[in-house]
Amino acid sequence: MPLPRLQAEFFAQIADPQGVRAIFEHMPGVFFFMKDDQGRHIAANSATYERFGIKNERELVGAMDEKFFPPEVAKAYREDDQKVIRSGKPLINRLEVWYDEQHNLNWFLCTKLPVLDRRGKVIGVMGITRRDEDRMRQHDVREVTAAIQYARSHCQVVVTAAELARAAGVSERHLHRKLRAALGLSPYELLLRARVQSAAEALAKTSTPIIQIALDHGFCDQSAFTQQFRKRTGMTPKEFRTRHHG
């Protein structure tokens, strides 16, 4: 359906197509971002790049999420971005981790919308991340948080979904439903990502041989570790270590 004439004429007179994002500079606690379909940051409000620990937008433009977040967090962001880009449909109030005031990863709500070119083709994604305590209570993040904490504290061993559910104090079916609704993950994927994240930190911070890191995180051998690590980060453990150290 075409835009009403008055509306179309008004929008056609706007000199700066970026002007609308200035409103986000005046919304406390709201983090605005825009990325292209390759995952490269295009724009953000000052609250976003300040939370990233950078001085201005010049340091942001063209950067991927891996520059600012652990690999499995960046991979989860990219998967959600691609869902929006492929479907052309928004993702509303998705529960995600984001940096809080102490620069710790904590729970926030994220809404993502497709960005269209003049022909209607999706060329990227834009969105806002924010705290909303009322909606956070609707998600009831206590059980999800308990599951994540257990997964992270047991990332050196293989944990079953049943064990994870017991730790969260719910049934397997209930936990599966909660994790799907909040994070879009199954219990198995959550547990695997926790092990990959811990392994990635070891790769980045130590010189421990890759095979030892694999065994220390419950993988049967280096080949299995490499396969799972590459699937979730987009690179092999060796490539990750080289890039990080470089």
Short mmCIF file of C-alpha atoms in Angstrom, two decimals:
data_model
loop_
_atom_site.label_atom_id
_atom_site.label_comp_id
_atom_site.label_asym_id
_atom_site.label_seq_id
_atom_site.Cartn_x
_atom_site.Cartn_y
_atom_site.Cartn_z
CA MET A 1 0.00 0.00 0.00
CA PRO A 2 1.55 3.38 -0.99
CA LEU A 3 2.21 5.97 1.69
CA PRO A 4 -0.42 8.68 2.13
CA ARG A 5 0.48 11.69 -0.02
CA LEU A 6 1.12 14.03 2.91
CA GLN A 7 3.44 11.54 4.55
CA ALA A 8 5.30 10.76 1.32
CA GLU A 9 5.80 14.44 0.55
CA PHE A 10 7.06 15.13 4.04
CA PHE A 11 9.62 12.31 3.99
CA ALA A 12 10.79 13.39 0.53
CA GLN A 13 11.72 16.81 1.96
CA ILE A 14 14.02 15.43 4.68
CA ALA A 15 17.55 16.55 3.86
CA ASP A 16 19.46 14.10 6.04
CA PRO A 17 18.29 10.45 5.98
CA GLN A 18 20.41 9.84 9.07
CA GLY A 19 18.72 12.58 11.04
CA VAL A 20 16.13 10.28 12.57
CA ARG A 21 18.78 8.42 14.55
CA ALA A 22 19.61 11.60 16.49
CA ILE A 23 16.61 10.82 18.72
CA PHE A 24 18.57 7.92 20.21
CA GLU A 25 21.12 10.37 21.62
CA HIS A 26 18.40 11.60 23.95
CA MET A 27 17.03 8.27 25.19
CA PRO A 28 18.86 7.23 28.38
CA GLY A 29 19.60 3.52 28.66
CA VAL A 30 18.92 2.82 24.98
CA PHE A 31 21.71 1.47 22.76
CA PHE A 32 21.11 1.95 19.03
CA PHE A 33 23.00 0.08 16.30
CA MET A 34 22.91 -0.51 12.57
CA LYS A 35 24.83 -3.15 10.59
CA ASP A 36 25.03 -4.16 6.94
CA ASP A 37 24.20 -7.66 5.68
CA GLN A 38 27.82 -8.72 6.22
CA GLY A 39 27.63 -7.95 9.94
CA ARG A 40 29.75 -4.79 9.75
CA HIS A 41 28.73 -1.93 12.03
CA ILE A 42 27.49 1.09 10.11
CA ALA A 43 26.12 3.44 12.77
CA ALA A 44 25.37 3.69 16.47
CA ASN A 45 24.53 6.22 19.13
CA SER A 46 27.20 7.49 21.48
CA ALA A 47 25.92 5.28 24.33
CA THR A 48 26.72 2.19 22.25
CA TYR A 49 30.32 3.02 21.40
CA GLU A 50 30.95 4.29 24.91
CA ARG A 51 29.75 0.95 26.26
CA PHE A 52 32.15 -0.72 23.78
CA GLY A 53 35.00 1.29 25.26
CA ILE A 54 35.79 3.25 22.10
CA LYS A 55 35.97 7.00 21.70
CA ASN A 56 33.89 7.71 18.64
CA GLU A 57 31.96 6.26 15.74
CA ARG A 58 35.01 6.16 13.47
CA GLU A 59 36.36 3.28 15.56
CA LEU A 60 33.04 1.46 15.18
CA VAL A 61 32.22 1.70 11.48
CA GLY A 62 33.24 -1.45 9.62
CA ALA A 63 33.99 -3.44 12.79
CA MET A 64 32.43 -6.83 13.42
CA ASP A 65 30.90 -7.91 16.73
CA GLU A 66 33.97 -10.07 17.41
CA LYS A 67 35.90 -6.87 18.10
CA PHE A 68 33.76 -6.16 21.14
CA PHE A 69 32.31 -9.48 22.35
CA PRO A 70 33.43 -13.04 23.13
CA PRO A 71 33.20 -15.29 20.04
CA GLU A 72 30.08 -17.22 21.02
CA VAL A 73 28.23 -14.01 21.90
CA ALA A 74 29.18 -12.45 18.55
CA LYS A 75 28.11 -15.64 16.77
CA ALA A 76 24.69 -15.55 18.49
CA TYR A 77 24.21 -11.91 17.45
CA ARG A 78 25.08 -12.76 13.85
CA GLU A 79 22.64 -15.68 13.78
CA ASP A 80 19.81 -13.42 14.95
CA ASP A 81 20.84 -10.70 12.47
CA GLN A 82 20.75 -13.21 9.63
CA LYS A 83 17.28 -14.42 10.66
CA VAL A 84 16.02 -10.86 10.30
CA ILE A 85 17.86 -10.33 7.01
CA ARG A 86 16.68 -13.61 5.45
CA SER A 87 13.06 -13.32 6.57
CA GLY A 88 12.64 -9.57 6.36
CA LYS A 89 10.75 -9.79 9.65
CA PRO A 90 11.59 -8.04 12.93
CA LEU A 91 12.81 -9.76 16.07
CA ILE A 92 11.04 -8.15 19.03
CA ASN A 93 12.22 -8.06 22.64
CA ARG A 94 14.70 -10.91 22.34
CA LEU A 95 16.61 -11.65 25.53
CA GLU A 96 20.35 -11.11 24.92
CA VAL A 97 23.49 -10.46 26.88
CA TRP A 98 24.94 -6.96 26.68
CA TYR A 99 27.52 -4.99 28.63
CA ASP A 100 26.22 -3.36 31.80
CA GLU A 101 27.68 -0.34 33.59
CA GLN A 102 30.49 -2.46 35.09
CA HIS A 103 31.27 -3.87 31.63
CA ASN A 104 29.97 -7.30 32.63
CA LEU A 105 27.71 -9.24 30.29
CA ASN A 106 24.17 -9.08 31.67
CA TRP A 107 20.58 -9.50 30.50
CA PHE A 108 19.01 -6.91 28.20
CA LEU A 109 16.16 -6.88 25.70
CA CYS A 110 16.95 -6.39 22.02
CA THR A 111 14.68 -5.50 19.11
CA LYS A 112 15.97 -5.82 15.54
CA LEU A 113 14.40 -4.60 12.29
CA PRO A 114 15.40 -5.14 8.66
CA VAL A 115 16.94 -2.21 6.76
CA LEU A 116 15.64 -1.92 3.18
CA ASP A 117 17.07 -0.20 0.15
CA ARG A 118 14.95 1.81 -2.29
CA ARG A 119 13.98 -1.36 -4.16
CA GLY A 120 12.79 -3.09 -1.02
CA LYS A 121 15.79 -5.42 -0.71
CA VAL A 122 17.04 -6.12 2.82
CA ILE A 123 20.57 -4.72 3.08
CA GLY A 124 21.11 -4.85 6.83
CA VAL A 125 19.64 -4.73 10.29
CA MET A 126 19.11 -2.01 12.87
CA GLY A 127 17.91 -2.18 16.42
CA ILE A 128 17.96 -1.09 20.01
CA THR A 129 19.12 -2.83 23.16
CA ARG A 130 17.78 -1.74 26.53
CA ARG A 131 16.79 -2.76 30.01
CA ASP A 132 13.05 -3.18 30.63
CA GLU A 133 12.44 -4.67 34.05
CA ASP A 134 8.73 -5.35 33.46
CA ARG A 135 9.39 -7.33 30.29
CA MET A 136 12.40 -9.01 31.89
CA ARG A 137 10.06 -10.35 34.58
CA GLN A 138 7.80 -11.68 31.86
CA HIS A 139 10.73 -13.72 30.58
CA ASP A 140 11.37 -14.96 34.16
CA VAL A 141 15.12 -15.07 33.63
CA ARG A 142 15.90 -16.78 36.95
CA GLU A 143 15.74 -20.29 35.52
CA VAL A 144 17.64 -19.27 32.37
CA THR A 145 20.28 -17.53 34.48
CA ALA A 146 20.66 -20.58 36.73
CA ALA A 147 21.14 -22.80 33.67
CA ILE A 148 23.73 -20.49 32.16
CA GLN A 149 25.65 -20.19 35.42
CA TYR A 150 25.71 -23.97 35.81
CA ALA A 151 26.84 -24.45 32.21
CA ARG A 152 29.66 -21.94 32.64
CA SER A 153 30.85 -23.41 35.94
CA HIS A 154 30.92 -26.94 34.48
CA CYS A 155 32.46 -26.18 31.10
CA GLN A 156 35.35 -28.62 31.67
CA VAL A 157 33.06 -31.65 31.48
CA VAL A 158 30.20 -32.91 29.35
CA VAL A 159 26.91 -32.10 31.13
CA THR A 160 23.60 -33.64 30.09
CA ALA A 161 20.37 -31.74 29.57
CA ALA A 162 18.89 -33.64 32.52
CA GLU A 163 21.69 -32.45 34.82
CA LEU A 164 21.24 -28.90 33.59
CA ALA A 165 17.50 -29.00 34.23
CA ARG A 166 18.03 -30.33 37.78
CA ALA A 167 20.48 -27.51 38.46
CA ALA A 168 17.86 -24.98 37.29
CA GLY A 169 15.17 -26.69 39.37
CA VAL A 170 12.84 -27.45 36.45
CA SER A 171 11.97 -30.32 34.12
CA GLU A 172 13.90 -30.86 30.89
CA ARG A 173 10.88 -29.90 28.82
CA HIS A 174 10.32 -26.71 30.81
CA LEU A 175 13.98 -25.71 30.53
CA HIS A 176 14.00 -26.42 26.81
CA ARG A 177 10.97 -24.17 26.36
CA LYS A 178 12.49 -21.38 28.49
CA LEU A 179 15.83 -21.42 26.70
CA ARG A 180 14.15 -21.47 23.29
CA ALA A 181 11.93 -18.52 24.18
CA ALA A 182 14.68 -16.44 25.80
CA LEU A 183 17.79 -17.30 23.79
CA GLY A 184 16.69 -19.38 20.83
CA LEU A 185 18.93 -22.20 22.07
CA SER A 186 18.43 -25.79 23.15
CA PRO A 187 20.01 -26.98 26.43
CA TYR A 188 22.54 -28.96 24.37
CA GLU A 189 23.57 -25.89 22.40
CA LEU A 190 23.84 -23.77 25.54
CA LEU A 191 26.15 -26.33 27.15
CA LEU A 192 28.29 -26.62 24.04
CA ARG A 193 28.60 -22.88 23.64
CA ALA A 194 29.69 -22.53 27.27
CA ARG A 195 32.51 -25.00 26.65
CA VAL A 196 33.51 -23.26 23.42
CA GLN A 197 33.54 -19.86 25.14
CA SER A 198 35.77 -21.10 27.95
CA ALA A 199 38.06 -22.79 25.43
CA ALA A 200 38.25 -19.55 23.41
CA GLU A 201 39.35 -17.65 26.51
CA ALA A 202 42.06 -20.24 27.10
CA LEU A 203 43.22 -19.91 23.50
CA ALA A 204 43.40 -16.15 23.82
CA LYS A 205 45.00 -15.90 27.25
CA THR A 206 47.37 -18.88 27.43
CA SER A 207 49.90 -20.77 25.33
CA THR A 208 48.48 -24.16 26.34
CA PRO A 209 48.55 -26.60 23.38
CA ILE A 210 45.25 -26.76 21.50
CA ILE A 211 44.89 -30.50 22.11
CA GLN A 212 45.18 -29.93 25.86
CA ILE A 213 42.57 -27.16 25.77
CA ALA A 214 40.28 -29.52 23.86
CA LEU A 215 40.65 -32.27 26.46
CA ASP A 216 40.31 -29.79 29.33
CA HIS A 217 36.89 -28.78 27.98
CA GLY A 218 35.38 -32.21 27.51
CA PHE A 219 36.17 -32.78 23.82
CA CYS A 220 37.37 -36.28 22.95
CA ASP A 221 40.10 -35.07 20.59
CA GLN A 222 41.37 -32.03 18.72
CA SER A 223 39.41 -32.87 15.57
CA ALA A 224 36.05 -32.85 17.40
CA PHE A 225 37.03 -29.63 19.17
CA THR A 226 37.99 -27.93 15.91
CA GLN A 227 34.74 -28.95 14.24
CA GLN A 228 32.54 -27.59 17.05
CA PHE A 229 34.67 -24.47 17.55
CA ARG A 230 34.60 -23.55 13.86
CA LYS A 231 30.85 -24.12 13.64
CA ARG A 232 30.22 -21.60 16.43
CA THR A 233 32.92 -18.99 15.82
CA GLY A 234 33.55 -19.21 12.09
CA MET A 235 37.24 -20.03 12.50
CA THR A 236 39.44 -22.86 13.72
CA PRO A 237 41.03 -22.74 17.18
CA LYS A 238 44.42 -22.07 15.53
CA GLU A 239 43.01 -19.22 13.45
CA PHE A 240 41.30 -17.76 16.51
CA ARG A 241 44.50 -17.85 18.55
CA THR A 242 46.56 -16.33 15.72
CA ARG A 243 44.06 -13.54 15.13
CA HIS A 244 43.73 -12.75 18.81
CA HIS A 245 47.46 -12.70 19.47
CA GLY A 246 48.06 -10.77 16.28
#
